[in-house]
Amino acid sequence: MLAEKFETVHPDTDLNELDYNNEIIKFTNKELVKELWLRFGNVPMNPETEEIEEKWNGFPVGTHREEIWHWFEEAFCVSVAEDLMCL
């Protein structure tokens, strides 16, 4: 399963090659963005401020969800609303 193949991906990581347990694993951006989106969905968020309550993927506590959404859109050339939320 893809989720077992890599750990947190920092925004500056080469998105096509991730080093895991001394082996290089290649991913398509589609697989990677979907897995990261699922992981982001598990991050505790303050419902009033919409800021994350724990550090995630290089983003500090207190980062607003829209800032992270913009990172997804810029890093992966996707639309959060259309491609990730399936709206």
PDB file as gemmi writes it, atoms N, CA and C in Angstrom:
CRYST1    1.000    1.000    1.000  90.00  90.00  90.00 P 1                      
ATOM      1  N   MET A   1       0.840  -1.177   0.000  1.00  0.00           N  
ATOM      2  CA  MET A   1       0.000   0.000   0.000  1.00  0.00           C  
ATOM      3  C   MET A   1       0.889   1.245   0.000  1.00  0.00           C  
ATOM      4  N   LEU A   2       0.465   2.236  -0.726  1.00  0.00           N  
ATOM      5  CA  LEU A   2       1.251   3.456  -0.872  1.00  0.00           C  
ATOM      6  C   LEU A   2       1.511   4.134   0.463  1.00  0.00           C  
ATOM      7  N   ALA A   3       0.524   4.153   1.329  1.00  0.00           N  
ATOM      8  CA  ALA A   3       0.675   4.838   2.615  1.00  0.00           C  
ATOM      9  C   ALA A   3       1.817   4.269   3.440  1.00  0.00           C  
ATOM     10  N   GLU A   4       2.141   3.021   3.252  1.00  0.00           N  
ATOM     11  CA  GLU A   4       3.213   2.393   4.005  1.00  0.00           C  
ATOM     12  C   GLU A   4       4.581   2.655   3.379  1.00  0.00           C  
ATOM     13  N   LYS A   5       4.629   3.236   2.207  1.00  0.00           N  
ATOM     14  CA  LYS A   5       5.876   3.382   1.460  1.00  0.00           C  
ATOM     15  C   LYS A   5       6.641   4.664   1.757  1.00  0.00           C  
ATOM     16  N   PHE A   6       6.000   5.665   2.319  1.00  0.00           N  
ATOM     17  CA  PHE A   6       6.744   6.887   2.584  1.00  0.00           C  
ATOM     18  C   PHE A   6       6.250   7.573   3.838  1.00  0.00           C  
ATOM     19  N   GLU A   7       7.110   8.409   4.356  1.00  0.00           N  
ATOM     20  CA  GLU A   7       6.765   9.184   5.529  1.00  0.00           C  
ATOM     21  C   GLU A   7       6.419  10.593   5.077  1.00  0.00           C  
ATOM     22  N   THR A   8       6.343  11.509   5.989  1.00  0.00           N  
ATOM     23  CA  THR A   8       5.973  12.882   5.682  1.00  0.00           C  
ATOM     24  C   THR A   8       6.843  13.463   4.575  1.00  0.00           C  
ATOM     25  N   VAL A   9       6.211  14.144   3.661  1.00  0.00           N  
ATOM     26  CA  VAL A   9       6.901  14.757   2.533  1.00  0.00           C  
ATOM     27  C   VAL A   9       6.929  16.262   2.745  1.00  0.00           C  
ATOM     28  N   HIS A  10       8.107  16.811   2.915  1.00  0.00           N  
ATOM     29  CA  HIS A  10       8.262  18.255   3.083  1.00  0.00           C  
ATOM     30  C   HIS A  10       7.965  18.946   1.754  1.00  0.00           C  
ATOM     31  N   PRO A  11       7.432  20.178   1.770  1.00  0.00           N  
ATOM     32  CA  PRO A  11       7.115  20.874   0.526  1.00  0.00           C  
ATOM     33  C   PRO A  11       8.276  20.985  -0.463  1.00  0.00           C  
ATOM     34  N   ASP A  12       9.525  20.925  -0.002  1.00  0.00           N  
ATOM     35  CA  ASP A  12      10.667  21.043  -0.908  1.00  0.00           C  
ATOM     36  C   ASP A  12      11.172  19.699  -1.418  1.00  0.00           C  
ATOM     37  N   THR A  13      10.501  18.615  -1.073  1.00  0.00           N  
ATOM     38  CA  THR A  13      10.932  17.280  -1.486  1.00  0.00           C  
ATOM     39  C   THR A  13      10.742  17.090  -2.981  1.00  0.00           C  
ATOM     40  N   ASP A  14      11.676  16.397  -3.625  1.00  0.00           N  
ATOM     41  CA  ASP A  14      11.497  16.006  -5.016  1.00  0.00           C  
ATOM     42  C   ASP A  14      10.288  15.086  -5.045  1.00  0.00           C  
ATOM     43  N   LEU A  15       9.243  15.498  -5.729  1.00  0.00           N  
ATOM     44  CA  LEU A  15       7.982  14.768  -5.669  1.00  0.00           C  
ATOM     45  C   LEU A  15       7.996  13.455  -6.436  1.00  0.00           C  
ATOM     46  N   ASN A  16       8.993  13.208  -7.246  1.00  0.00           N  
ATOM     47  CA  ASN A  16       9.026  11.979  -8.026  1.00  0.00           C  
ATOM     48  C   ASN A  16       9.929  10.911  -7.430  1.00  0.00           C  
ATOM     49  N   GLU A  17      10.769  11.266  -6.487  1.00  0.00           N  
ATOM     50  CA  GLU A  17      11.651  10.289  -5.853  1.00  0.00           C  
ATOM     51  C   GLU A  17      11.696  10.546  -4.357  1.00  0.00           C  
ATOM     52  N   LEU A  18      11.325   9.553  -3.605  1.00  0.00           N  
ATOM     53  CA  LEU A  18      11.362   9.654  -2.155  1.00  0.00           C  
ATOM     54  C   LEU A  18      12.218   8.525  -1.623  1.00  0.00           C  
ATOM     55  N   ASP A  19      13.138   8.850  -0.721  1.00  0.00           N  
ATOM     56  CA  ASP A  19      14.016   7.842  -0.139  1.00  0.00           C  
ATOM     57  C   ASP A  19      13.324   7.246   1.083  1.00  0.00           C  
ATOM     58  N   TYR A  20      13.168   5.956   1.102  1.00  0.00           N  
ATOM     59  CA  TYR A  20      12.521   5.289   2.225  1.00  0.00           C  
ATOM     60  C   TYR A  20      13.279   4.018   2.534  1.00  0.00           C  
ATOM     61  N   ASN A  21      13.794   3.931   3.763  1.00  0.00           N  
ATOM     62  CA  ASN A  21      14.553   2.749   4.184  1.00  0.00           C  
ATOM     63  C   ASN A  21      15.624   2.356   3.170  1.00  0.00           C  
ATOM     64  N   ASN A  22      16.409   3.331   2.749  1.00  0.00           N  
ATOM     65  CA  ASN A  22      17.536   3.123   1.835  1.00  0.00           C  
ATOM     66  C   ASN A  22      17.138   2.620   0.456  1.00  0.00           C  
ATOM     67  N   GLU A  23      15.903   2.777   0.068  1.00  0.00           N  
ATOM     68  CA  GLU A  23      15.518   2.425  -1.290  1.00  0.00           C  
ATOM     69  C   GLU A  23      14.800   3.622  -1.909  1.00  0.00           C  
ATOM     70  N   ILE A  24      14.904   3.750  -3.210  1.00  0.00           N  
ATOM     71  CA  ILE A  24      14.230   4.843  -3.905  1.00  0.00           C  
ATOM     72  C   ILE A  24      12.911   4.310  -4.439  1.00  0.00           C  
ATOM     73  N   ILE A  25      11.848   5.026  -4.125  1.00  0.00           N  
ATOM     74  CA  ILE A  25      10.521   4.639  -4.574  1.00  0.00           C  
ATOM     75  C   ILE A  25       9.989   5.768  -5.445  1.00  0.00           C  
ATOM     76  N   LYS A  26       9.495   5.445  -6.619  1.00  0.00           N  
ATOM     77  CA  LYS A  26       8.954   6.454  -7.525  1.00  0.00           C  
ATOM     78  C   LYS A  26       7.435   6.469  -7.428  1.00  0.00           C  
ATOM     79  N   PHE A  27       6.875   7.662  -7.469  1.00  0.00           N  
ATOM     80  CA  PHE A  27       5.435   7.840  -7.398  1.00  0.00           C  
ATOM     81  C   PHE A  27       4.999   8.747  -8.534  1.00  0.00           C  
ATOM     82  N   THR A  28       3.764   8.603  -8.947  1.00  0.00           N  
ATOM     83  CA  THR A  28       3.202   9.604  -9.839  1.00  0.00           C  
ATOM     84  C   THR A  28       2.660  10.714  -8.954  1.00  0.00           C  
ATOM     85  N   ASN A  29       2.562  11.900  -9.498  1.00  0.00           N  
ATOM     86  CA  ASN A  29       2.017  13.000  -8.711  1.00  0.00           C  
ATOM     87  C   ASN A  29       0.597  12.688  -8.256  1.00  0.00           C  
ATOM     88  N   LYS A  30      -0.167  11.975  -9.090  1.00  0.00           N  
ATOM     89  CA  LYS A  30      -1.547  11.644  -8.741  1.00  0.00           C  
ATOM     90  C   LYS A  30      -1.598  10.768  -7.485  1.00  0.00           C  
ATOM     91  N   GLU A  31      -0.754   9.750  -7.427  1.00  0.00           N  
ATOM     92  CA  GLU A  31      -0.714   8.884  -6.248  1.00  0.00           C  
ATOM     93  C   GLU A  31      -0.268   9.663  -5.020  1.00  0.00           C  
ATOM     94  N   LEU A  32       0.757  10.468  -5.192  1.00  0.00           N  
ATOM     95  CA  LEU A  32       1.321  11.218  -4.076  1.00  0.00           C  
ATOM     96  C   LEU A  32       0.332  12.237  -3.532  1.00  0.00           C  
ATOM     97  N   VAL A  33      -0.295  13.000  -4.411  1.00  0.00           N  
ATOM     98  CA  VAL A  33      -1.220  14.029  -3.943  1.00  0.00           C  
ATOM     99  C   VAL A  33      -2.419  13.395  -3.251  1.00  0.00           C  
ATOM    100  N   LYS A  34      -2.900  12.277  -3.742  1.00  0.00           N  
ATOM    101  CA  LYS A  34      -4.036  11.626  -3.085  1.00  0.00           C  
ATOM    102  C   LYS A  34      -3.658  11.132  -1.693  1.00  0.00           C  
ATOM    103  N   GLU A  35      -2.487  10.528  -1.583  1.00  0.00           N  
ATOM    104  CA  GLU A  35      -2.040  10.039  -0.278  1.00  0.00           C  
ATOM    105  C   GLU A  35      -1.822  11.197   0.693  1.00  0.00           C  
ATOM    106  N   LEU A  36      -1.195  12.273   0.241  1.00  0.00           N  
ATOM    107  CA  LEU A  36      -0.980  13.429   1.113  1.00  0.00           C  
ATOM    108  C   LEU A  36      -2.307  14.056   1.529  1.00  0.00           C  
ATOM    109  N   TRP A  37      -3.263  14.109   0.600  1.00  0.00           N  
ATOM    110  CA  TRP A  37      -4.572  14.686   0.905  1.00  0.00           C  
ATOM    111  C   TRP A  37      -5.268  13.868   1.994  1.00  0.00           C  
ATOM    112  N   LEU A  38      -5.180  12.543   1.882  1.00  0.00           N  
ATOM    113  CA  LEU A  38      -5.773  11.675   2.906  1.00  0.00           C  
ATOM    114  C   LEU A  38      -5.107  11.899   4.260  1.00  0.00           C  
ATOM    115  N   ARG A  39      -3.793  12.030   4.257  1.00  0.00           N  
ATOM    116  CA  ARG A  39      -3.072  12.275   5.510  1.00  0.00           C  
ATOM    117  C   ARG A  39      -3.419  13.646   6.084  1.00  0.00           C  
ATOM    118  N   PHE A  40      -3.557  14.639   5.227  1.00  0.00           N  
ATOM    119  CA  PHE A  40      -3.924  15.978   5.685  1.00  0.00           C  
ATOM    120  C   PHE A  40      -5.306  15.946   6.341  1.00  0.00           C  
ATOM    121  N   GLY A  41      -6.188  15.107   5.836  1.00  0.00           N  
ATOM    122  CA  GLY A  41      -7.526  14.986   6.403  1.00  0.00           C  
ATOM    123  C   GLY A  41      -7.544  14.471   7.830  1.00  0.00           C  
ATOM    124  N   ASN A  42      -6.462  13.854   8.262  1.00  0.00           N  
ATOM    125  CA  ASN A  42      -6.373  13.328   9.626  1.00  0.00           C  
ATOM    126  C   ASN A  42      -5.702  14.290  10.603  1.00  0.00           C  
ATOM    127  N   VAL A  43      -5.283  15.439  10.117  1.00  0.00           N  
ATOM    128  CA  VAL A  43      -4.598  16.410  10.975  1.00  0.00           C  
ATOM    129  C   VAL A  43      -5.641  17.168  11.799  1.00  0.00           C  
ATOM    130  N   PRO A  44      -5.484  17.206  13.126  1.00  0.00           N  
ATOM    131  CA  PRO A  44      -6.425  17.960  13.959  1.00  0.00           C  
ATOM    132  C   PRO A  44      -6.424  19.440  13.569  1.00  0.00           C  
ATOM    133  N   MET A  45      -7.644  20.001  13.488  1.00  0.00           N  
ATOM    134  CA  MET A  45      -7.781  21.390  13.076  1.00  0.00           C  
ATOM    135  C   MET A  45      -8.785  22.081  13.994  1.00  0.00           C  
ATOM    136  N   ASN A  46      -8.481  23.307  14.366  1.00  0.00           N  
ATOM    137  CA  ASN A  46      -9.403  24.096  15.167  1.00  0.00           C  
ATOM    138  C   ASN A  46     -10.571  24.501  14.269  1.00  0.00           C  
ATOM    139  N   PRO A  47     -11.806  24.088  14.587  1.00  0.00           N  
ATOM    140  CA  PRO A  47     -12.936  24.390  13.714  1.00  0.00           C  
ATOM    141  C   PRO A  47     -13.281  25.876  13.640  1.00  0.00           C  
ATOM    142  N   GLU A  48     -12.910  26.629  14.657  1.00  0.00           N  
ATOM    143  CA  GLU A  48     -13.210  28.059  14.649  1.00  0.00           C  
ATOM    144  C   GLU A  48     -12.211  28.851  13.815  1.00  0.00           C  
ATOM    145  N   THR A  49     -10.934  28.503  13.914  1.00  0.00           N  
ATOM    146  CA  THR A  49      -9.901  29.262  13.199  1.00  0.00           C  
ATOM    147  C   THR A  49      -9.473  28.592  11.897  1.00  0.00           C  
ATOM    148  N   GLU A  50      -9.808  27.301  11.742  1.00  0.00           N  
ATOM    149  CA  GLU A  50      -9.398  26.493  10.591  1.00  0.00           C  
ATOM    150  C   GLU A  50      -7.875  26.434  10.455  1.00  0.00           C  
ATOM    151  N   GLU A  51      -7.197  26.432  11.599  1.00  0.00           N  
ATOM    152  CA  GLU A  51      -5.741  26.298  11.648  1.00  0.00           C  
ATOM    153  C   GLU A  51      -5.389  24.917  12.183  1.00  0.00           C  
ATOM    154  N   ILE A  52      -4.306  24.324  11.635  1.00  0.00           N  
ATOM    155  CA  ILE A  52      -3.911  22.997  12.093  1.00  0.00           C  
ATOM    156  C   ILE A  52      -3.374  23.083  13.512  1.00  0.00           C  
ATOM    157  N   GLU A  53      -3.631  22.022  14.275  1.00  0.00           N  
ATOM    158  CA  GLU A  53      -3.252  22.007  15.682  1.00  0.00           C  
ATOM    159  C   GLU A  53      -2.006  21.179  15.952  1.00  0.00           C  
ATOM    160  N   GLU A  54      -1.442  20.597  14.918  1.00  0.00           N  
ATOM    161  CA  GLU A  54      -0.153  19.915  15.054  1.00  0.00           C  
ATOM    162  C   GLU A  54       0.626  20.101  13.760  1.00  0.00           C  
ATOM    163  N   LYS A  55       1.935  20.055  13.885  1.00  0.00           N  
ATOM    164  CA  LYS A  55       2.823  20.223  12.736  1.00  0.00           C  
ATOM    165  C   LYS A  55       2.504  19.137  11.701  1.00  0.00           C  
ATOM    166  N   TRP A  56       2.489  19.511  10.417  1.00  0.00           N  
ATOM    167  CA  TRP A  56       2.232  18.533   9.363  1.00  0.00           C  
ATOM    168  C   TRP A  56       3.031  18.898   8.108  1.00  0.00           C  
ATOM    169  N   ASN A  57       3.802  17.980   7.617  1.00  0.00           N  
ATOM    170  CA  ASN A  57       4.462  18.089   6.321  1.00  0.00           C  
ATOM    171  C   ASN A  57       5.248  19.393   6.146  1.00  0.00           C  
ATOM    172  N   GLY A  58       5.887  19.832   7.193  1.00  0.00           N  
ATOM    173  CA  GLY A  58       6.676  21.057   7.117  1.00  0.00           C  
ATOM    174  C   GLY A  58       5.897  22.315   7.450  1.00  0.00           C  
ATOM    175  N   PHE A  59       4.592  22.203   7.625  1.00  0.00           N  
ATOM    176  CA  PHE A  59       3.768  23.349   7.998  1.00  0.00           C  
ATOM    177  C   PHE A  59       3.662  23.393   9.522  1.00  0.00           C  
ATOM    178  N   PRO A  60       3.901  24.554  10.132  1.00  0.00           N  
ATOM    179  CA  PRO A  60       3.858  24.643  11.593  1.00  0.00           C  
ATOM    180  C   PRO A  60       2.430  24.671  12.137  1.00  0.00           C  
ATOM    181  N   VAL A  61       2.315  24.383  13.420  1.00  0.00           N  
ATOM    182  CA  VAL A  61       1.039  24.529  14.118  1.00  0.00           C  
ATOM    183  C   VAL A  61       0.540  25.948  13.875  1.00  0.00           C  
ATOM    184  N   GLY A  62      -0.751  26.094  13.629  1.00  0.00           N  
ATOM    185  CA  GLY A  62      -1.333  27.417  13.410  1.00  0.00           C  
ATOM    186  C   GLY A  62      -1.456  27.803  11.948  1.00  0.00           C  
ATOM    187  N   THR A  63      -0.985  26.946  11.043  1.00  0.00           N  
ATOM    188  CA  THR A  63      -1.123  27.244   9.614  1.00  0.00           C  
ATOM    189  C   THR A  63      -2.588  27.088   9.220  1.00  0.00           C  
ATOM    190  N   HIS A  64      -3.117  28.076   8.516  1.00  0.00           N  
ATOM    191  CA  HIS A  64      -4.514  28.035   8.075  1.00  0.00           C  
ATOM    192  C   HIS A  64      -4.669  27.002   6.965  1.00  0.00           C  
ATOM    193  N   ARG A  65      -5.801  26.301   6.970  1.00  0.00           N  
ATOM    194  CA  ARG A  65      -6.036  25.231   5.992  1.00  0.00           C  
ATOM    195  C   ARG A  65      -5.927  25.720   4.552  1.00  0.00           C  
ATOM    196  N   GLU A  66      -6.345  26.959   4.281  1.00  0.00           N  
ATOM    197  CA  GLU A  66      -6.283  27.456   2.908  1.00  0.00           C  
ATOM    198  C   GLU A  66      -4.845  27.623   2.425  1.00  0.00           C  
ATOM    199  N   GLU A  67      -3.927  27.952   3.317  1.00  0.00           N  
ATOM    200  CA  GLU A  67      -2.516  28.037   2.934  1.00  0.00           C  
ATOM    201  C   GLU A  67      -2.025  26.664   2.469  1.00  0.00           C  
ATOM    202  N   ILE A  68      -2.440  25.629   3.178  1.00  0.00           N  
ATOM    203  CA  ILE A  68      -2.051  24.271   2.799  1.00  0.00           C  
ATOM    204  C   ILE A  68      -2.761  23.866   1.517  1.00  0.00           C  
ATOM    205  N   TRP A  69      -4.011  24.258   1.364  1.00  0.00           N  
ATOM    206  CA  TRP A  69      -4.724  23.972   0.110  1.00  0.00           C  
ATOM    207  C   TRP A  69      -3.988  24.616  -1.058  1.00  0.00           C  
ATOM    208  N   HIS A  70      -3.549  25.861  -0.909  1.00  0.00           N  
ATOM    209  CA  HIS A  70      -2.816  26.535  -1.991  1.00  0.00           C  
ATOM    210  C   HIS A  70      -1.521  25.790  -2.307  1.00  0.00           C  
ATOM    211  N   TRP A  71      -0.851  25.280  -1.271  1.00  0.00           N  
ATOM    212  CA  TRP A  71       0.359  24.487  -1.507  1.00  0.00           C  
ATOM    213  C   TRP A  71       0.035  23.260  -2.353  1.00  0.00           C  
ATOM    214  N   PHE A  72      -1.038  22.540  -2.036  1.00  0.00           N  
ATOM    215  CA  PHE A  72      -1.453  21.390  -2.842  1.00  0.00           C  
ATOM    216  C   PHE A  72      -1.656  21.809  -4.298  1.00  0.00           C  
ATOM    217  N   GLU A  73      -2.360  22.904  -4.505  1.00  0.00           N  
ATOM    218  CA  GLU A  73      -2.667  23.343  -5.868  1.00  0.00           C  
ATOM    219  C   GLU A  73      -1.406  23.740  -6.632  1.00  0.00           C  
ATOM    220  N   GLU A  74      -0.501  24.446  -5.980  1.00  0.00           N  
ATOM    221  CA  GLU A  74       0.729  24.881  -6.646  1.00  0.00           C  
ATOM    222  C   GLU A  74       1.710  23.735  -6.848  1.00  0.00           C  
ATOM    223  N   ALA A  75       1.869  22.889  -5.849  1.00  0.00           N  
ATOM    224  CA  ALA A  75       2.859  21.812  -5.926  1.00  0.00           C  
ATOM    225  C   ALA A  75       2.449  20.707  -6.889  1.00  0.00           C  
ATOM    226  N   PHE A  76       1.144  20.478  -7.028  1.00  0.00           N  
ATOM    227  CA  PHE A  76       0.676  19.343  -7.821  1.00  0.00           C  
ATOM    228  C   PHE A  76      -0.164  19.730  -9.030  1.00  0.00           C  
ATOM    229  N   CYS A  77      -0.358  21.028  -9.254  1.00  0.00           N  
ATOM    230  CA  CYS A  77      -1.174  21.498 -10.386  1.00  0.00           C  
ATOM    231  C   CYS A  77      -2.554  20.841 -10.367  1.00  0.00           C  
ATOM    232  N   VAL A  78      -3.207  20.901  -9.216  1.00  0.00           N  
ATOM    233  CA  VAL A  78      -4.551  20.357  -9.067  1.00  0.00           C  
ATOM    234  C   VAL A  78      -5.458  21.432  -8.490  1.00  0.00           C  
ATOM    235  N   SER A  79      -6.749  21.186  -8.578  1.00  0.00           N  
ATOM    236  CA  SER A  79      -7.736  22.017  -7.911  1.00  0.00           C  
ATOM    237  C   SER A  79      -8.208  21.253  -6.684  1.00  0.00           C  
ATOM    238  N   VAL A  80      -8.076  21.856  -5.520  1.00  0.00           N  
ATOM    239  CA  VAL A  80      -8.531  21.186  -4.303  1.00  0.00           C  
ATOM    240  C   VAL A  80     -10.016  20.857  -4.429  1.00  0.00           C  
ATOM    241  N   ALA A  81     -10.825  21.822  -4.865  1.00  0.00           N  
ATOM    242  CA  ALA A  81     -12.268  21.612  -4.958  1.00  0.00           C  
ATOM    243  C   ALA A  81     -12.639  20.544  -5.982  1.00  0.00           C  
ATOM    244  N   GLU A  82     -12.033  20.588  -7.146  1.00  0.00           N  
ATOM    245  CA  GLU A  82     -12.434  19.672  -8.220  1.00  0.00           C  
ATOM    246  C   GLU A  82     -11.714  18.331  -8.188  1.00  0.00           C  
ATOM    247  N   ASP A  83     -10.431  18.331  -7.881  1.00  0.00           N  
ATOM    248  CA  ASP A  83      -9.649  17.096  -7.968  1.00  0.00           C  
ATOM    249  C   ASP A  83      -9.544  16.335  -6.651  1.00  0.00           C  
ATOM    250  N   LEU A  84      -9.523  17.049  -5.554  1.00  0.00           N  
ATOM    251  CA  LEU A  84      -9.296  16.382  -4.274  1.00  0.00           C  
ATOM    252  C   LEU A  84     -10.561  16.235  -3.439  1.00  0.00           C  
ATOM    253  N   MET A  85     -11.445  17.216  -3.511  1.00  0.00           N  
ATOM    254  CA  MET A  85     -12.681  17.132  -2.744  1.00  0.00           C  
ATOM    255  C   MET A  85     -13.814  16.545  -3.584  1.00  0.00           C  
ATOM    256  N   CYS A  86     -13.559  16.374  -4.860  1.00  0.00           N  
ATOM    257  CA  CYS A  86     -14.539  15.791  -5.794  1.00  0.00           C  
ATOM    258  C   CYS A  86     -15.857  16.544  -5.777  1.00  0.00           C  
ATOM    259  N   LEU A  87     -15.781  17.870  -5.804  1.00  0.00           N  
ATOM    260  CA  LEU A  87     -16.995  18.692  -5.824  1.00  0.00           C  
ATOM    261  C   LEU A  87     -17.442  18.957  -7.241  1.00  0.00           C  
TER     262      LEU A  87                                                      
END                                                                             
